[in-house]
Amino acid sequence: MADLDVSDLHGALTDKALNSMNFLNEVAQHYPDAISLAAGRPAEEFYAIEDLHSYLDTFCAYLRDELGYDEAAVRRTVFQYGRTKGIVHRLVARNLLADEGITVDPEALVVTVGCQEAMVLALRALRKDANDVLLAVEPAYVGITGAARLLDLPVLPVAGGNDGIDLDDLIAVVKAAKADGLRPRACYVMPDFANPSGLSLDLETRQRLLDVAAEQDFLLLEDNPYGLFPVEGVDRVPTLKTLDTERRVIYLGSFAKTALPGARVGYVVADQLVAHPDGTTSLLADELSKIKSMVTVNTSAIGQAMIGGKLLQHECSLVAANQRERSTYAANLHALTKGLAARFPDGEVTWNVPSGGFFLVVTVPFVVDDALLAKSAQEYGVLWTPMGHFYDGDAPIHALRLSCSSVTPAELEPALDRLAALIRDQL
Amino acid sequence: MADLDVSDLHGALTDKALNSMNFLNEVAQHYPDAISLAAGRPAEEFYAIEDLHSYLDTFCAYLRDELGYDEAAVRRTVFQYGRTKGIVHRLVARNLLADEGITVDPEALVVTVGCQEAMVLALRALRKDANDVLLAVEPAYVGITGAARLLDLPVLPVAGGNDGIDLDDLIAVVKAAKADGLRPRACYVMPDFANPSGLSLDLETRQRLLDVAAEQDFLLLEDNPYGLFPVEGVDRVPTLKTLDTERRVIYLGSFAKTALPGARVGYVVADQLVAHPDGTTSLLADELSKIKSMVTVNTSAIGQAMIGGKLLQHECSLVAANQRERSTYAANLHALTKGLAARFPDGEVTWNVPSGGFFLVVTVPFVVDDALLAKSAQEYGVLWTPMGHFYDGDAPIHALRLSCSSVTPAELEPALDRLAALIRDQL
């Protein structure tokens, strides 16, 4: 006999967003022999256990030599409870300056348990009551939707269109929400090589997005896990935070793709000033830190030491540290688009050609759902992600996401053969 | 000019619980030369950086030799994203059997970012709507109160009394809540050497508490960070989970005090069965895992490797691994109570004599508040914790908490001299 009924538990547990992640993981586990064009994990060929030892030693040397810690303080820093906002904040600030041209006070940073916790902190702070809503460019990363569900914060989708965001739709959604008595607090956007669309915002769109946010008075939640991975010959576009002159952007950072996921270290830049009734102001980062102390207390010091060590070994530039990875992703992305062109020359099946990142979207003339993915895994031996998982509603979606990040060159052609067979059998 | 007003952010940010933690941390930072009888952190004298290297290697050897992983799988396990419920679940299950006599299916465990995240997951799942409430034995650990605030879950205090929990008050609170249309979902309790009271529940009280929970149909959230630290000659009492025959207990585990805080690894045992509309059942652990995927994705694999390695090096028994630490805490606790007796022989100031753990409570004939702590830090050079931080209301509290866990024997006598001077000056 059951002890609890799911209908007596928090509603998020039966929500599509939370069950998407679960379903996708389970399919991958059930068909371990299928080639995966689904996983968004980074390439793992360059990882070596010795590097972890080395990162730890490098970070301890930094504590000793640069910060002047004695041995007891070094041990305390990596073994004990520590600063809620983190212990690699100075190094993250150097990294932001080196790789993004963002100048940030290290005190305005909260180091988090991956970017996911950064989202949770920001959304929790911004959700005061039932009138608050989040805007999110759709198709949207399921992690932002899921976090919003957990925090009882409704998400209003904004059309992504072909440019990464449809600013007219954004303005219309905001105005309609306000007319309904709702308060759009922030718009979540991934301006560089977005997951899942692969699209990027051009410079003009970024400037206009900042203008709209200012005019309509909401914040931008900029998530940038893939920005370091443009293909060869493509120039990087400044982040929204780089362009932000009036603290309109909360910047969500991840080291999962640029260093290693197993450290679970991300961060949030929250330099907004918060007014208090006694006339004082605080950094939004300090408010997020209070929330963090009740979610995870602090981010693993050992995980932070790994990221700190890796940053230190590359003069705090992850552009420099990821040259091999960047080439790998670019080569795979090129092979994917070239392979699709060879297999679908007649225009019935189409795809976008992203200028970087991990993902592209294939559009097909039939509905793509979980049942088709299960069939693909079982009968065709290839995994991918139904785009429906990235939309809030239940409207049928005719597209699938392919990932180029964790497939080997040798797997790519057979993977595409299998995918092509599946698609042809549906036509 | 400020960008945001705190009155437009989530109400938890102005709540006492979230600001308590902050205030206490800040006092400690502002007076680094004061001797701390406040910090609840474990002793750090036995920590060595080399141990971290060794734990990592031991864990990798376990993956290779016991689980049969090849080198690529070993690297993937520690570097990549991983199983949401954790990668040291089998070792944690062995630890629970070795140290607590708890037999648990490893699938019923979720490895979390410290015990704090375990609380967040459990409370989030159990809070369906505004009628749900949490019961908590008062004085209560501020982390549970803070987590509940973040999740909009009201906390009803239950009197702790002199036995660790007043069961008559518990029943009265539950009945009154039900009469008000509220639904008490669970009662949070720390049965062993509680923070902050130092009190433990005897075996009979544990049995009766389980009976009350069954009769009144709520769950017990058992938090057990200090159970391994009884003083010499005191027998350990079985945990509620050990005594639990009908899955009434959600067990919250921590490795911060028994291994190292810097790994940020805890866990929750959630073996309850959850019924779904399609007639299937799932483990509550799997529901909590869905929530976890949207809070932190997974617990740092590198942090887990540290805990896994330490467990493996001690045949999965942390009793065995903590013999030195246990002696240290017991000696400090004895020195504290003996030193108080020497300084306050006349009964005007009293204290309890816990049979283990990190904390004791001193009761004084005047109000103990944050202003007095600030004065103590600045003028007397000693830190402790006002007991008011562990009560929900604003009623004046005449007690303070002393911690014996992270003070050295050499610091203890001067710390007590300073505390005694402060107290005498208030009499």
Tab-separated table of N, CA, C and O in Angstrom, chain A residues 48-140:
chain	number	residue	atom	x	y	z
A	48	ALA	N	41.278	14.106	-17.624
A	48	ALA	CA	42.234	13.167	-17.031
A	48	ALA	C	42.181	13.319	-15.510
A	48	ALA	O	42.186	14.449	-14.997
A	49	ILE	N	42.124	12.186	-14.814
A	49	ILE	CA	42.032	12.209	-13.350
A	49	ILE	C	43.188	13.012	-12.741
A	49	ILE	O	42.995	13.759	-11.767
A	50	GLU	N	44.372	12.877	-13.308
A	50	GLU	CA	45.536	13.611	-12.779
A	50	GLU	C	45.261	15.111	-12.737
A	50	GLU	O	45.804	15.819	-11.876
A	51	ASP	N	44.469	15.597	-13.684
A	51	ASP	CA	44.182	17.039	-13.698
A	51	ASP	C	43.476	17.477	-12.412
A	51	ASP	O	43.681	18.607	-11.947
A	52	LEU	N	42.636	16.605	-11.868
A	52	LEU	CA	41.930	16.988	-10.632
A	52	LEU	C	42.929	17.189	-9.495
A	52	LEU	O	42.836	18.148	-8.725
A	53	HIS	N	43.883	16.273	-9.401
A	53	HIS	CA	44.933	16.440	-8.385
A	53	HIS	C	45.677	17.759	-8.599
A	53	HIS	O	45.966	18.499	-7.662
A	54	SER	N	45.966	18.016	-9.852
A	54	SER	CA	46.728	19.211	-10.199
A	54	SER	C	45.932	20.495	-9.919
A	54	SER	O	46.466	21.482	-9.395
A	55	TYR	N	44.635	20.484	-10.243
A	55	TYR	CA	43.805	21.675	-9.974
A	55	TYR	C	43.777	21.976	-8.475
A	55	TYR	O	43.864	23.136	-8.061
A	56	LEU	N	43.631	20.924	-7.681
A	56	LEU	CA	43.583	21.109	-6.227
A	56	LEU	C	44.889	21.726	-5.728
A	56	LEU	O	44.876	22.692	-4.949
A	57	ASP	N	46.001	21.179	-6.201
A	57	ASP	CA	47.295	21.712	-5.748
A	57	ASP	C	47.496	23.161	-6.206
A	57	ASP	O	48.029	23.992	-5.459
A	58	THR	N	47.076	23.455	-7.422
A	58	THR	CA	47.217	24.817	-7.940
A	58	THR	C	46.393	25.798	-7.108
A	58	THR	O	46.851	26.898	-6.769
A	59	PHE	N	45.176	25.383	-6.758
A	59	PHE	CA	44.324	26.269	-5.972
A	59	PHE	C	44.906	26.485	-4.574
A	59	PHE	O	44.919	27.616	-4.068
A	60	CYS	N	45.421	25.422	-3.973
A	60	CYS	CA	46.032	25.571	-2.638
A	60	CYS	C	47.263	26.483	-2.714
A	60	CYS	O	47.490	27.306	-1.805
A	61	ALA	N	48.036	26.366	-3.785
A	61	ALA	CA	49.206	27.229	-3.954
A	61	ALA	C	48.783	28.701	-4.068
A	61	ALA	O	49.430	29.605	-3.532
A	62	TYR	N	47.675	28.931	-4.755
A	62	TYR	CA	47.124	30.295	-4.874
A	62	TYR	C	46.726	30.847	-3.504
A	62	TYR	O	47.009	32.007	-3.170
A	63	LEU	N	46.086	30.002	-2.703
A	63	LEU	CA	45.697	30.457	-1.358
A	63	LEU	C	46.936	30.847	-0.547
A	63	LEU	O	46.948	31.866	0.143
A	64	ARG	N	47.968	30.022	-0.673
A	64	ARG	CA	49.210	30.284	0.055
A	64	ARG	C	49.940	31.502	-0.496
A	64	ARG	O	50.259	32.447	0.226
A	65	ASP	N	50.213	31.465	-1.801
A	65	ASP	CA	51.158	32.414	-2.393
A	65	ASP	C	50.513	33.757	-2.722
A	65	ASP	O	51.119	34.803	-2.536
A	66	GLU	N	49.290	33.710	-3.230
A	66	GLU	CA	48.685	34.971	-3.639
A	66	GLU	C	47.869	35.600	-2.510
A	66	GLU	O	47.899	36.817	-2.327
A	67	LEU	N	47.131	34.770	-1.764
A	67	LEU	CA	46.315	35.319	-0.675
A	67	LEU	C	47.048	35.312	0.666
A	67	LEU	O	46.553	35.875	1.638
A	68	GLY	N	48.217	34.648	0.717
A	68	GLY	CA	49.011	34.702	1.941
A	68	GLY	C	48.492	33.838	3.085
A	68	GLY	O	48.798	34.085	4.252
A	69	TYR	N	47.696	32.818	2.771
A	69	TYR	CA	47.153	31.950	3.816
A	69	TYR	C	48.252	31.057	4.382
A	69	TYR	O	49.103	30.557	3.642
A	70	ASP	N	48.204	30.798	5.689
A	70	ASP	CA	49.076	29.767	6.259
A	70	ASP	C	48.429	28.389	6.035
A	70	ASP	O	47.306	28.300	5.533
A	71	GLU	N	49.146	27.330	6.416
A	71	GLU	CA	48.643	25.984	6.098
A	71	GLU	C	47.294	25.697	6.756
A	71	GLU	O	46.435	25.041	6.166
A	72	ALA	N	47.123	26.193	7.976
A	72	ALA	CA	45.849	25.962	8.664
A	72	ALA	C	44.707	26.641	7.903
A	72	ALA	O	43.617	26.071	7.744
A	73	ALA	N	44.960	27.827	7.385
A	73	ALA	CA	43.920	28.551	6.644
A	73	ALA	C	43.635	27.881	5.295
A	73	ALA	O	42.498	27.854	4.833
A	74	VAL	N	44.680	27.325	4.677
A	74	VAL	CA	44.479	26.593	3.415
A	74	VAL	C	43.572	25.392	3.668
A	74	VAL	O	42.575	25.168	2.959
A	75	ARG	N	43.915	24.607	4.686
A	75	ARG	CA	43.097	23.433	5.011
A	75	ARG	C	41.664	23.847	5.337
A	75	ARG	O	40.709	23.234	4.886
A	76	ARG	N	41.540	24.884	6.167
A	76	ARG	CA	40.204	25.352	6.554
A	76	ARG	C	39.389	25.737	5.322
A	76	ARG	O	38.206	25.440	5.223
A	77	THR	N	40.045	26.399	4.367
A	77	THR	CA	39.328	26.891	3.182
A	77	THR	C	38.757	25.747	2.345
A	77	THR	O	37.638	25.846	1.851
A	78	VAL	N	39.503	24.664	2.194
A	78	VAL	CA	38.981	23.587	1.340
A	78	VAL	C	38.171	22.542	2.106
A	78	VAL	O	37.313	21.880	1.523
A	79	PHE	N	38.400	22.395	3.403
A	79	PHE	CA	37.695	21.357	4.157
A	79	PHE	C	36.411	21.845	4.840
A	79	PHE	O	35.482	21.075	5.016
A	80	GLN	N	36.401	23.107	5.274
A	80	GLN	CA	35.330	23.559	6.163
A	80	GLN	C	34.170	24.210	5.411
A	80	GLN	O	34.226	24.409	4.205
A	81	TYR	N	33.128	24.518	6.172
A	81	TYR	CA	32.114	25.447	5.699
A	81	TYR	C	32.824	26.746	5.325
A	81	TYR	O	33.833	27.107	5.942
A	82	GLY	N	32.263	27.447	4.361
A	82	GLY	CA	32.938	28.673	3.954
A	82	GLY	C	31.974	29.772	3.570
A	82	GLY	O	30.763	29.657	3.756
A	83	ARG	N	32.561	30.806	3.010
A	83	ARG	CA	31.811	31.994	2.588
A	83	ARG	C	30.618	31.590	1.700
A	83	ARG	O	30.794	30.884	0.701
A	84	THR	N	29.430	32.064	2.052
A	84	THR	CA	28.225	31.665	1.310
A	84	THR	C	28.338	32.045	-0.162
A	84	THR	O	27.931	31.283	-1.043
A	85	LYS	N	28.893	33.215	-0.447
A	85	LYS	CA	29.001	33.678	-1.840
A	85	LYS	C	30.159	33.011	-2.591
A	85	LYS	O	30.308	33.258	-3.786
A	86	GLY	N	30.953	32.183	-1.897
A	86	GLY	CA	31.977	31.421	-2.611
A	86	GLY	C	33.396	31.849	-2.301
A	86	GLY	O	33.639	32.891	-1.684
A	87	ILE	N	34.331	31.018	-2.741
A	87	ILE	CA	35.752	31.270	-2.477
A	87	ILE	C	36.558	31.481	-3.761
A	87	ILE	O	37.745	31.756	-3.692
A	88	VAL	N	35.927	31.353	-4.924
A	88	VAL	CA	36.653	31.592	-6.183
A	88	VAL	C	36.144	32.859	-6.865
A	88	VAL	O	36.353	33.060	-8.063
A	89	HIS	N	35.500	33.729	-6.092
A	89	HIS	CA	34.853	34.911	-6.671
A	89	HIS	C	35.853	35.829	-7.360
A	89	HIS	O	35.566	36.384	-8.419
A	90	ARG	N	37.044	35.973	-6.773
A	90	ARG	CA	38.037	36.855	-7.416
A	90	ARG	C	38.483	36.266	-8.755
A	90	ARG	O	38.715	36.994	-9.727
A	91	LEU	N	38.614	34.943	-8.798
A	91	LEU	CA	39.053	34.293	-10.034
A	91	LEU	C	37.951	34.345	-11.094
A	91	LEU	O	38.227	34.512	-12.283
A	92	VAL	N	36.701	34.210	-10.655
A	92	VAL	CA	35.588	34.319	-11.603
A	92	VAL	C	35.531	35.735	-12.169
A	92	VAL	O	35.309	35.929	-13.374
A	93	ALA	N	35.761	36.715	-11.334
A	93	ALA	CA	35.762	38.105	-11.812
A	93	ALA	C	36.880	38.311	-12.847
A	93	ALA	O	36.674	38.963	-13.877
A	94	ARG	N	38.051	37.735	-12.583
A	94	ARG	CA	39.142	37.831	-13.575
A	94	ARG	C	38.759	37.153	-14.879
A	94	ARG	O	39.072	37.623	-15.971
A	95	ASN	N	38.086	36.002	-14.753
A	95	ASN	CA	37.643	35.271	-15.940
A	95	ASN	C	36.643	36.099	-16.753
A	95	ASN	O	36.719	36.144	-17.992
A	96	LEU	N	35.719	36.753	-16.070
A	96	LEU	CA	34.721	37.559	-16.786
A	96	LEU	C	35.369	38.722	-17.513
A	96	LEU	O	34.962	39.087	-18.618
A	97	LEU	N	36.399	39.291	-16.903
A	97	LEU	CA	37.110	40.377	-17.561
A	97	LEU	C	37.898	39.843	-18.766
A	97	LEU	O	37.840	40.409	-19.868
A	98	ALA	N	38.581	38.729	-18.564
A	98	ALA	CA	39.425	38.180	-19.636
A	98	ALA	C	38.598	37.706	-20.829
A	98	ALA	O	38.945	37.982	-21.973
A	99	ASP	N	37.512	36.998	-20.559
A	99	ASP	CA	36.800	36.334	-21.657
A	99	ASP	C	35.585	37.092	-22.166
A	99	ASP	O	35.130	36.848	-23.284
A	100	GLU	N	35.011	37.987	-21.343
A	100	GLU	CA	33.775	38.665	-21.754
A	100	GLU	C	33.896	40.186	-21.706
A	100	GLU	O	32.946	40.876	-22.090
A	101	GLY	N	35.004	40.692	-21.194
A	101	GLY	CA	35.114	42.145	-21.058
A	101	GLY	C	34.130	42.713	-20.048
A	101	GLY	O	33.763	43.886	-20.113
A	102	ILE	N	33.689	41.873	-19.120
A	102	ILE	CA	32.771	42.342	-18.072
A	102	ILE	C	33.590	42.678	-16.839
A	102	ILE	O	34.330	41.843	-16.329
A	103	THR	N	33.454	43.917	-16.362
A	103	THR	CA	34.108	44.302	-15.114
A	103	THR	C	33.094	44.153	-13.996
A	103	THR	O	32.040	44.786	-14.028
A	104	VAL	N	33.410	43.296	-13.049
A	104	VAL	CA	32.443	43.038	-11.981
A	104	VAL	C	33.164	43.051	-10.635
A	104	VAL	O	34.267	42.516	-10.493
A	105	ASP	N	32.544	43.701	-9.666
A	105	ASP	CA	32.996	43.641	-8.280
A	105	ASP	C	32.820	42.195	-7.806
A	105	ASP	O	31.710	41.669	-7.867
A	106	PRO	N	33.882	41.528	-7.336
A	106	PRO	CA	33.722	40.143	-6.870
A	106	PRO	C	32.622	40.001	-5.810
A	106	PRO	O	32.017	38.936	-5.696
A	107	GLU	N	32.331	41.068	-5.074
A	107	GLU	CA	31.254	40.996	-4.077
A	107	GLU	C	29.865	40.890	-4.717
A	107	GLU	O	28.901	40.533	-4.043
A	108	ALA	N	29.770	41.227	-6.007
A	108	ALA	CA	28.486	41.132	-6.707
A	108	ALA	C	28.256	39.755	-7.324
A	108	ALA	O	27.297	39.539	-8.060
A	109	LEU	N	29.149	38.817	-7.011
A	109	LEU	CA	29.060	37.439	-7.526
A	109	LEU	C	28.598	36.496	-6.428
A	109	LEU	O	29.063	36.588	-5.296
A	110	VAL	N	27.744	35.560	-6.778
A	110	VAL	CA	27.467	34.425	-5.898
A	110	VAL	C	27.871	33.171	-6.660
A	110	VAL	O	27.353	32.912	-7.756
A	111	VAL	N	28.814	32.419	-6.116
A	111	VAL	CA	29.201	31.141	-6.713
A	111	VAL	C	28.160	30.113	-6.295
A	111	VAL	O	27.812	30.012	-5.114
A	112	THR	N	27.647	29.369	-7.261
A	112	THR	CA	26.479	28.512	-7.028
A	112	THR	C	26.763	27.057	-7.417
A	112	THR	O	27.765	26.766	-8.066
A	113	VAL	N	25.859	26.181	-6.991
A	113	VAL	CA	25.964	24.771	-7.364
A	113	VAL	C	25.441	24.639	-8.800
A	113	VAL	O	24.285	24.291	-9.047
A	114	GLY	N	26.318	24.938	-9.723
A	114	GLY	CA	25.945	24.962	-11.129
A	114	GLY	C	25.065	26.163	-11.418
A	114	GLY	O	24.590	26.863	-10.515
A	115	CYS	N	24.856	26.387	-12.698
A	115	CYS	CA	23.995	27.493	-13.111
A	115	CYS	C	22.561	27.265	-12.655
A	115	CYS	O	21.811	28.217	-12.433
A	116	GLN	N	22.181	25.990	-12.489
A	116	GLN	CA	20.801	25.699	-12.084
A	116	GLN	C	20.464	26.371	-10.749
A	116	GLN	O	19.406	26.982	-10.608
A	117	GLU	N	21.364	26.256	-9.771
A	117	GLU	CA	21.077	26.911	-8.493
A	117	GLU	C	21.034	28.431	-8.652
A	117	GLU	O	20.250	29.103	-7.972
A	118	ALA	N	21.847	28.976	-9.548
A	118	ALA	CA	21.809	30.420	-9.797
A	118	ALA	C	20.416	30.840	-10.262
A	118	ALA	O	19.881	31.874	-9.837
A	119	MET	N	19.811	30.025	-11.142
A	119	MET	CA	18.446	30.322	-11.606
A	119	MET	C	17.460	30.283	-10.443
A	119	MET	O	16.598	31.163	-10.312
A	120	VAL	N	17.598	29.252	-9.612
A	120	VAL	CA	16.686	29.102	-8.474
A	120	VAL	C	16.779	30.318	-7.546
A	120	VAL	O	15.760	30.864	-7.116
A	121	LEU	N	17.984	30.755	-7.262
A	121	LEU	CA	18.154	31.912	-6.371
A	121	LEU	C	17.518	33.159	-6.960
A	121	LEU	O	16.799	33.900	-6.274
A	122	ALA	N	17.794	33.398	-8.241
A	122	ALA	CA	17.273	34.616	-8.880
A	122	ALA	C	15.746	34.578	-8.943
A	122	ALA	O	15.070	35.564	-8.618
A	123	LEU	N	15.196	33.433	-9.345
A	123	LEU	CA	13.737	33.352	-9.466
A	123	LEU	C	13.065	33.456	-8.098
A	123	LEU	O	12.014	34.085	-7.956
A	124	ARG	N	13.695	32.804	-7.088
A	124	ARG	CA	13.095	32.892	-5.749
A	124	ARG	C	13.045	34.348	-5.282
A	124	ARG	O	12.033	34.802	-4.755
A	125	ALA	N	14.132	35.071	-5.466
A	125	ALA	CA	14.162	36.465	-5.014
A	125	ALA	C	13.104	37.297	-5.740
A	125	ALA	O	12.432	38.126	-5.135
A	126	LEU	N	12.946	37.046	-7.044
A	126	LEU	CA	12.084	37.920	-7.855
A	126	LEU	C	10.606	37.579	-7.746
A	126	LEU	O	9.758	38.338	-8.220
A	127	ARG	N	10.286	36.439	-7.143
A	127	ARG	CA	8.878	36.059	-7.029
A	127	ARG	C	8.381	36.478	-5.655
A	127	ARG	O	8.611	35.802	-4.658
A	128	LYS	N	7.708	37.614	-5.616
A	128	LYS	CA	7.155	38.076	-4.342
A	128	LYS	C	5.779	37.476	-4.095
A	128	LYS	O	5.485	37.002	-3.020
A	129	ASP	N	4.926	37.517	-5.095
A	129	ASP	CA	3.570	36.998	-4.901
A	129	ASP	C	3.010	36.460	-6.209
A	129	ASP	O	3.712	36.401	-7.226
A	130	ALA	N	1.740	36.088	-6.170
A	130	ALA	CA	1.129	35.381	-7.300
A	130	ALA	C	0.994	36.254	-8.548
A	130	ALA	O	0.667	35.748	-9.629
A	131	ASN	N	1.251	37.556	-8.445
A	131	ASN	CA	1.183	38.421	-9.627
A	131	ASN	C	2.474	38.444	-10.423
A	131	ASN	O	2.519	38.964	-11.538
A	132	ASP	N	3.537	37.925	-9.836
A	132	ASP	CA	4.828	37.963	-10.528
A	132	ASP	C	4.917	36.853	-11.566
A	132	ASP	O	4.500	35.725	-11.318
A	133	VAL	N	5.460	37.194	-12.717
A	133	VAL	CA	5.644	36.202	-13.783
A	133	VAL	C	7.031	36.363	-14.397
A	133	VAL	O	7.657	37.418	-14.322
A	134	LEU	N	7.480	35.256	-14.975
A	134	LEU	CA	8.746	35.234	-15.702
A	134	LEU	C	8.446	35.170	-17.199
A	134	LEU	O	7.522	34.474	-17.616
A	135	LEU	N	9.230	35.873	-17.976
A	135	LEU	CA	9.178	35.731	-19.437
A	135	LEU	C	10.325	34.820	-19.854
A	135	LEU	O	11.414	34.894	-19.275
A	136	ALA	N	10.087	33.975	-20.837
A	136	ALA	CA	11.186	33.132	-21.322
A	136	ALA	C	11.054	32.935	-22.818
A	136	ALA	O	9.965	32.639	-23.323
A	137	VAL	N	12.161	33.145	-23.515
A	137	VAL	CA	12.169	32.953	-24.963
A	137	VAL	C	11.925	31.467	-25.238
A	137	VAL	O	12.567	30.600	-24.648
A	138	GLU	N	10.976	31.192	-26.096
A	138	GLU	CA	10.600	29.820	-26.414
A	138	GLU	C	11.027	29.482	-27.839
A	138	GLU	O	10.841	30.332	-28.715
A	139	PRO	N	11.587	28.278	-28.083
A	139	PRO	CA	11.791	27.158	-27.165
A	139	PRO	C	12.818	27.486	-26.078
A	139	PRO	O	13.824	28.131	-26.361
A	140	ALA	N	12.541	27.025	-24.848
A	140	ALA	CA	13.353	27.400	-23.698
A	140	ALA	C	14.011	26.183	-23.058
A	140	ALA	O	13.441	25.092	-23.031
